[in-house]
DNA sequence: AAACCGGGGTC
DNA sequence: GACCCAGGTTT
């Protein structure tokens, strides 16, 4: 892909001018400290601004600087992250904060290599913090940049391919304004977020329409070209809501894998959710070694993950008896029902809990 | 290179 | 439903 057909300096000037006048006011913008940039970029990985905003406010309030964050308790970080997804980010955020105070004297490192060495910091976050907070001339490549550049240059190759990513990276490297790399990067991402959107891009309001091959060809929405993702894995669960003496049983998932370290209701996998009631006591006995009084079963609920389609029924059980045993979870707790208000479950089991309280 | 890892907005 | 989002890590 060649840049011969686009004049770089006018492109930079027009984009930066547009950004100066049209950027959203966001709490991590316009500050001299790197910490708000660092914190926000963790929250924004695969997450839209509007979804991350309330979490940013909670975190910046509870942990206003790197010292406070590094001193935080992992359980508190995980609890504050609940509902945002990709929970490894929360653990990595804390690990990175501790390494910054330990290895880097409390300052985000100034080299790409050192930034990449931090947990949870990949190519995107490293270049984002270095360019936005330190004004270093690294181009950022995120979903917005891929979309915008694939339209401007009408890139027909599959953007899931590494080779296509390299093409886009080279283009971004040549386009970036080395005087204002941070503003340039933010401007390109902002353009993707509010003008050059995935569906129905607002080409008539686009400041760089005159540079855009796909836009001028009325084909913007046909880009980027992206192959279909693999089909979702299918899971079926019975989720046990087990009550006893005014409390309900919760279990903590292992520290790795899906929903690592999150609290939830114990569950059992099943082949079919339909043959429910008769099989349930045996399933509970086999999986957790206990018996109980089966009160009711919810309709089939569904939760969609990026790579899993989970269908499940909540099962309400009273008066559990027997010795609990299970290899999967690392911890159990009987949570008083009066304290469930301020406990945040991962979203699938929050739906199960909502079914119960709406009974 | 491919698989794994959430949740929510939007059409 | 399908798509995609200010991606990173592991295999």
Coordinates of C-alpha atoms (C1' of nucleotides) in Angstrom, one line a residue:
Chain A
X1 CA 0.0 0.0 0.0
X2 CA 1.4 3.3 -1.0
X3 CA 1.0 6.8 0.5
X4 CA 1.7 8.4 -2.9
X5 CA -2.0 9.4 -3.3
X6 CA -2.3 11.1 0.1
X7 CA -0.7 14.3 1.2
X8 CA 0.5 13.6 4.7
X9 CA 1.1 17.0 6.2
X10 CA -2.4 18.4 5.2
X11 CA -3.9 15.1 6.5
X12 CA -2.2 15.6 9.9
X13 CA -3.2 19.3 10.1
X14 CA -6.8 18.7 9.2
X15 CA -7.2 15.7 11.6
X16 CA -5.5 17.5 14.5
X17 CA -7.6 20.6 14.0
X18 CA -10.7 18.5 13.9
X19 CA -9.7 16.7 17.1
X20 CA -8.9 20.0 18.9
X21 CA -12.5 21.2 18.3
X22 CA -14.5 18.0 18.4
X23 CA -12.9 15.6 21.0
X24 CA -15.0 14.4 23.8
X25 CA -14.3 15.7 27.3
X26 CA -12.9 12.6 29.1
X27 CA -11.6 12.6 32.7
X28 CA -8.2 11.1 31.7
X29 CA -7.5 13.7 29.1
X30 CA -5.6 17.0 29.3
X31 CA -3.4 16.1 32.3
X32 CA 0.3 16.2 32.7
X33 CA 0.5 13.0 34.8
X34 CA 0.9 9.6 33.1
X35 CA -1.1 7.8 35.7
X36 CA -4.6 8.7 34.4
X37 CA -3.5 7.6 30.9
X38 CA -2.1 4.3 32.2
X39 CA -5.2 3.5 34.2
X40 CA -7.7 4.4 31.5
X41 CA -5.8 2.4 28.8
X42 CA -6.1 -0.7 31.0
X43 CA -9.9 -0.1 31.4
X44 CA -10.3 0.6 27.7
X45 CA -8.8 -2.6 26.3
X46 CA -11.6 -4.1 24.2
X47 CA -14.0 -1.8 26.0
X48 CA -15.9 1.3 24.9
X49 CA -15.4 4.6 26.5
X50 CA -19.0 4.8 27.8
X51 CA -18.7 1.4 29.5
X52 CA -15.3 2.2 31.1
X53 CA -16.2 5.6 32.4
X54 CA -17.9 4.7 35.7
X55 CA -15.2 2.2 36.4
X56 CA -12.5 4.9 35.8
X57 CA -14.2 7.2 38.3
X58 CA -14.3 4.4 40.9
X59 CA -10.7 3.5 40.4
X60 CA -9.2 7.0 40.3
X61 CA -11.2 7.9 43.4
X62 CA -10.1 4.8 45.4
X63 CA -6.5 4.7 44.0
X64 CA -5.6 8.3 43.0
X65 CA -1.9 7.5 42.3
X66 CA 0.4 4.6 41.5
X67 CA 1.4 4.3 45.1
X68 CA -2.1 3.8 46.3
X69 CA -2.8 1.3 43.5
X70 CA 0.3 -0.7 44.1
X71 CA -0.7 -1.0 47.8
X72 CA -4.2 -2.2 47.0
X73 CA -5.6 -5.6 47.9
X74 CA -6.2 -7.9 44.9
X75 CA -9.6 -8.9 46.1
X76 CA -10.6 -5.3 46.3
X77 CA -9.3 -4.7 42.7
X78 CA -11.2 -7.7 41.4
X79 CA -14.4 -6.7 43.2
X80 CA -14.2 -3.1 41.8
X81 CA -13.6 -4.7 38.3
X82 CA -16.7 -6.9 38.6
X83 CA -19.0 -6.5 35.6
X84 CA -16.4 -5.1 33.2
X85 CA -15.1 -8.5 31.9
X86 CA -11.7 -9.8 30.9
X87 CA -10.8 -10.0 34.5
X88 CA -7.1 -10.9 33.8
X89 CA -6.8 -7.1 33.2
X90 CA -7.6 -6.4 36.8
X91 CA -4.9 -8.7 38.1
X92 CA -2.4 -7.5 35.5
X93 CA -3.2 -3.9 36.4
X94 CA -2.2 -4.5 40.0
X95 CA 0.9 -6.5 39.0
X96 CA 2.0 -3.7 36.6
X97 CA 1.4 -1.1 39.3
X98 CA 3.6 -3.0 41.8
X99 CA 6.3 -3.5 39.2
X100 CA 6.2 0.2 38.3
X101 CA 6.8 1.1 42.0
X102 CA 9.3 -1.6 42.4
X103 CA 11.4 -1.8 39.2
X104 CA 10.8 1.7 37.8
X105 CA 10.9 4.0 40.8
X106 CA 7.2 4.8 40.6
X107 CA 7.3 6.1 37.0
X108 CA 5.9 4.4 33.9
X109 CA 9.0 3.4 31.9
X110 CA 10.2 5.6 29.0
X111 CA 11.1 2.8 26.6
X112 CA 8.9 0.6 24.5
X113 CA 10.8 -2.5 25.5
X114 CA 10.4 -1.8 29.2
X115 CA 6.7 -0.9 28.8
X116 CA 6.1 -4.2 27.0
X117 CA 7.7 -6.1 29.9
X118 CA 4.9 -5.0 32.2
X119 CA 2.0 -7.5 32.8
X120 CA -1.1 -6.6 30.8
X121 CA 0.8 -4.1 28.6
X122 CA 0.9 -5.2 25.0
X123 CA 1.8 -3.3 21.8
X124 CA -1.3 -1.2 21.9
X125 CA -1.2 -0.1 25.5
X126 CA 2.6 0.5 25.4
X127 CA 2.4 2.8 22.4
X128 CA -0.7 4.5 23.8
X129 CA 0.9 5.5 27.1
X130 CA 4.2 6.4 25.6
X131 CA 2.7 8.6 22.9
X132 CA -0.1 10.2 24.9
X133 CA 1.7 10.6 28.2
X134 CA 5.3 11.1 27.0
X135 CA 4.7 12.3 23.5
X136 CA 6.9 9.6 22.0
X137 CA 6.3 9.0 18.2
X138 CA 4.8 5.5 18.3
X139 CA 1.7 4.9 16.3
X140 CA -1.1 3.1 18.1
X141 CA -2.9 0.3 16.3
X142 CA -6.4 -0.4 17.8
X143 CA -9.7 -1.4 16.3
X144 CA -10.5 2.2 15.5
X145 CA -7.2 2.8 13.6
X146 CA -7.6 -0.4 11.7
X147 CA -11.1 0.6 10.6
X148 CA -10.2 4.2 9.7
X149 CA -7.0 3.3 7.7
X150 CA -8.6 0.3 6.0
X151 CA -11.2 2.8 4.7
X152 CA -8.9 5.6 3.8
X153 CA -6.7 3.2 1.8
X154 CA -9.4 0.7 0.8
X155 CA -7.5 -2.3 2.1
X156 CA -9.1 -5.4 0.7
X157 CA -7.1 -8.0 2.7
X158 CA -8.5 -9.7 5.8
X159 CA -7.6 -7.5 8.8
X160 CA -7.4 -10.6 11.0
X161 CA -4.3 -11.6 9.1
X162 CA -0.9 -10.6 10.6
X163 CA 0.3 -9.5 7.2
X164 CA -2.6 -7.0 6.9
X165 CA -1.9 -5.8 10.4
X166 CA 1.7 -5.1 9.4
X167 CA 0.5 -3.2 6.3
X168 CA -1.6 -1.0 8.6
X169 CA 1.2 -0.5 11.0
X170 CA 3.5 0.7 8.3
X171 CA 0.8 3.1 7.1
X172 CA 0.3 4.4 10.6
X173 CA 4.1 4.8 11.0
X174 CA 4.3 7.0 8.0
X175 CA 1.1 9.0 8.8
X176 CA 1.9 9.9 12.4
X177 CA 2.7 13.5 13.3
X178 CA 6.0 13.3 15.1
X179 CA 5.5 16.7 16.6
X180 CA 2.3 15.7 18.3
X181 CA 2.1 11.9 18.2
X182 CA -0.2 11.7 21.3
X183 CA -2.7 14.1 19.9
X184 CA -2.5 12.4 16.5
X185 CA -3.1 9.0 17.9
X186 CA -6.0 10.1 20.0
X187 CA -7.4 12.0 17.0
X188 CA -7.3 8.9 14.8
X189 CA -9.0 6.8 17.5
X190 CA -11.5 9.5 18.2
X191 CA -12.4 9.8 14.6
X192 CA -13.1 6.0 14.5
X193 CA -15.1 6.2 17.7
X194 CA -17.5 9.0 16.7
X195 CA -17.4 9.5 12.9
X196 CA -15.8 6.5 11.2
X197 CA -18.0 4.0 13.1
X198 CA -18.4 0.3 12.2
X199 CA -21.9 0.7 10.9
X200 CA -23.3 3.8 9.1
X201 CA -20.2 5.9 9.3
X202 CA -20.9 9.6 9.1
X203 CA -18.9 10.4 6.0
X204 CA -20.6 13.7 5.4
X205 CA -19.2 15.0 8.7
X206 CA -15.7 13.5 8.2
X207 CA -12.8 15.9 8.2
X208 CA -10.7 13.6 6.1
X209 CA -13.3 12.6 3.6
X210 CA -11.3 14.1 0.8
X211 CA -8.4 11.6 1.7
X212 CA -10.6 8.6 1.9
X213 CA -10.8 6.1 -1.0
X214 CA -13.6 4.0 0.4
X215 CA -15.6 7.0 1.5
X216 CA -15.4 8.7 -1.9
X217 CA -16.4 5.4 -3.5
X218 CA -19.5 5.2 -1.2
X219 CA -18.1 1.9 0.1
X220 CA -16.9 2.9 3.6
X221 CA -19.2 0.4 5.2
X222 CA -17.7 -2.5 3.2
X223 CA -14.4 -1.9 5.1
X224 CA -12.6 -3.3 7.0
X225 CA -12.7 -6.7 5.4
X226 CA -12.7 -9.3 8.1
X227 CA -13.1 -13.0 8.1
X228 CA -15.8 -14.7 10.2
X229 CA -14.7 -15.7 13.8
X230 CA -14.9 -19.3 14.7
X231 CA -18.2 -20.7 16.0
X232 CA -18.9 -20.3 19.7
X233 CA -18.4 -23.3 22.1
X234 CA -21.7 -24.4 23.6
X235 CA -22.1 -25.0 27.3
X236 CA -25.2 -26.1 29.4
X237 CA -25.3 -25.6 33.1
X238 CA -27.5 -26.1 36.1
X239 CA -26.7 -23.3 38.6
X240 CA -27.4 -24.2 42.2
X241 CA -28.8 -21.5 44.5
X242 CA -28.5 -23.4 47.8
X243 CA -30.0 -21.7 50.9
X244 CA -29.5 -22.7 54.5
X245 CA -30.0 -20.8 57.7
X246 CA -30.6 -17.5 56.0
X247 CA -27.5 -17.8 53.8
X248 CA -26.6 -18.9 50.3
X249 CA -23.7 -20.9 49.1
X250 CA -21.0 -19.1 47.0
X251 CA -17.8 -20.5 45.6
X252 CA -14.7 -18.9 44.2
X253 CA -13.4 -20.0 40.8
X254 CA -9.8 -20.9 40.4
X255 CA -7.2 -18.2 39.8
X256 CA -6.8 -19.0 36.1
X257 CA -9.1 -19.6 33.2
X258 CA -12.6 -18.3 32.6
X259 CA -13.8 -15.8 35.1
X260 CA -10.7 -16.4 37.2
X261 CA -11.1 -15.7 40.9
X262 CA -14.7 -14.6 40.6
X263 CA -17.4 -15.6 43.1
X264 CA -20.4 -17.5 41.8
X265 CA -23.0 -20.1 42.6
X266 CA -21.8 -23.7 42.3
X267 CA -22.9 -25.2 39.0
X268 CA -22.9 -28.5 37.2
X269 CA -22.6 -29.2 33.5
X270 CA -25.3 -31.1 31.7
X271 CA -26.0 -32.5 28.3
X272 CA -29.6 -31.3 28.1
X273 CA -31.3 -28.7 30.1
X274 CA -34.7 -30.1 29.4
X275 CA -34.7 -33.4 31.3
X276 CA -34.3 -31.2 34.4
X277 CA -36.1 -32.0 37.6
X278 CA -35.8 -35.8 37.8
X279 CA -32.0 -35.8 37.3
X280 CA -31.2 -32.9 39.5
X281 CA -30.9 -34.5 43.0
X282 CA -28.5 -37.1 41.5
X283 CA -26.5 -34.4 39.8
X284 CA -26.2 -32.3 42.9
X285 CA -25.2 -35.4 45.0
X286 CA -22.6 -36.5 42.4
X287 CA -21.1 -33.1 41.9
X288 CA -21.1 -31.7 45.4
X289 CA -21.8 -34.6 47.7
X290 CA -25.0 -33.1 49.2
X291 CA -28.7 -33.5 49.2
X292 CA -31.4 -30.8 49.6
X293 CA -35.0 -29.8 49.0
X294 CA -35.6 -28.8 45.4
X295 CA -37.9 -25.8 45.4
X296 CA -38.0 -24.5 41.8
X297 CA -36.2 -24.3 38.5
X298 CA -35.8 -21.2 36.3
X299 CA -36.6 -21.1 32.6
X300 CA -33.6 -21.5 30.4
X301 CA -31.4 -18.4 30.7
X302 CA -28.6 -17.5 28.3
X303 CA -25.4 -15.6 28.5
X304 CA -23.1 -15.0 25.5
X305 CA -19.4 -14.7 25.9
X306 CA -17.0 -13.8 23.1
X307 CA -16.2 -17.4 22.5
X308 CA -18.9 -19.3 24.5
X309 CA -22.7 -19.7 24.3
X310 CA -23.9 -20.6 27.8
X311 CA -27.4 -21.8 28.4
X312 CA -28.4 -22.4 32.0
X313 CA -31.2 -22.9 34.5
X314 CA -31.0 -21.6 38.1
X315 CA -32.1 -24.3 40.6
X316 CA -33.4 -23.2 44.0
X317 CA -32.5 -25.6 46.8
X318 CA -33.2 -25.4 50.6
X319 CA -31.9 -27.2 53.6
X320 CA -28.7 -28.7 52.2
X321 CA -27.4 -31.7 54.1
X322 CA -24.1 -33.6 53.8
X323 CA -20.5 -32.8 53.5
X324 CA -19.5 -30.5 50.7
X325 CA -16.8 -31.7 48.4
X326 CA -15.6 -30.4 45.1
X327 CA -12.2 -30.2 43.3
X328 CA -13.0 -27.3 41.0
X329 CA -13.4 -24.4 43.4
X330 CA -10.8 -23.2 45.8
X331 CA -13.1 -21.7 48.4
X332 CA -16.7 -21.8 49.6
X333 CA -18.6 -19.4 51.7
X334 CA -22.1 -19.2 53.1
X335 CA -23.1 -15.6 52.3
X336 CA -26.0 -14.2 54.4
X337 CA -28.9 -13.3 52.2
X338 CA -29.0 -9.8 53.8
X339 CA -25.5 -9.2 52.4
X340 CA -26.2 -10.2 48.8
X341 CA -27.1 -6.6 48.0
X342 CA -23.5 -5.4 48.0
X343 CA -22.0 -8.4 46.4
X344 CA -21.3 -8.4 42.7
X345 CA -21.4 -11.6 40.8
X346 CA -20.2 -12.1 37.3
X347 CA -22.9 -11.3 34.9
X348 CA -24.2 -14.8 34.1
X349 CA -24.8 -15.6 37.7
X350 CA -26.1 -12.1 38.4
X351 CA -28.9 -13.0 36.1
X352 CA -29.5 -16.2 38.0
X353 CA -29.7 -14.2 41.3
X354 CA -32.1 -11.7 39.6
X355 CA -34.4 -14.6 38.7
X356 CA -34.5 -15.7 42.3
X357 CA -35.3 -12.3 43.8
X358 CA -38.0 -11.7 41.2
X359 CA -39.7 -14.9 42.2
Chain B
dA1 C1' -1.1 -18.6 13.9
dA2 C1' -4.8 -19.8 16.7
dA3 C1' -7.1 -20.2 21.0
dC4 C1' -8.6 -18.3 25.1
dC5 C1' -10.5 -14.5 27.8
dG6 C1' -16.3 -10.6 29.2
dG7 C1' -19.6 -7.7 28.7
dG8 C1' -22.4 -4.4 26.4
dG9 C1' -24.1 -1.3 22.6
dT10 C1' -26.1 -1.4 18.2
dC11 C1' -28.3 -2.6 14.2
Chain C
dG1 C1' -29.0 -12.9 16.2
dA2 C1' -24.4 -10.8 14.4
dC3 C1' -20.9 -7.6 14.7
dC4 C1' -17.4 -5.3 17.2
dC5 C1' -15.2 -2.6 20.7
dA6 C1' -8.9 2.6 22.8
dG7 C1' -6.2 -6.0 23.3
dG8 C1' -3.1 -9.3 26.0
dT9 C1' -1.5 -13.8 27.1
dT10 C1' -0.9 -18.5 26.4
dT11 C1' -0.2 -22.5 23.5

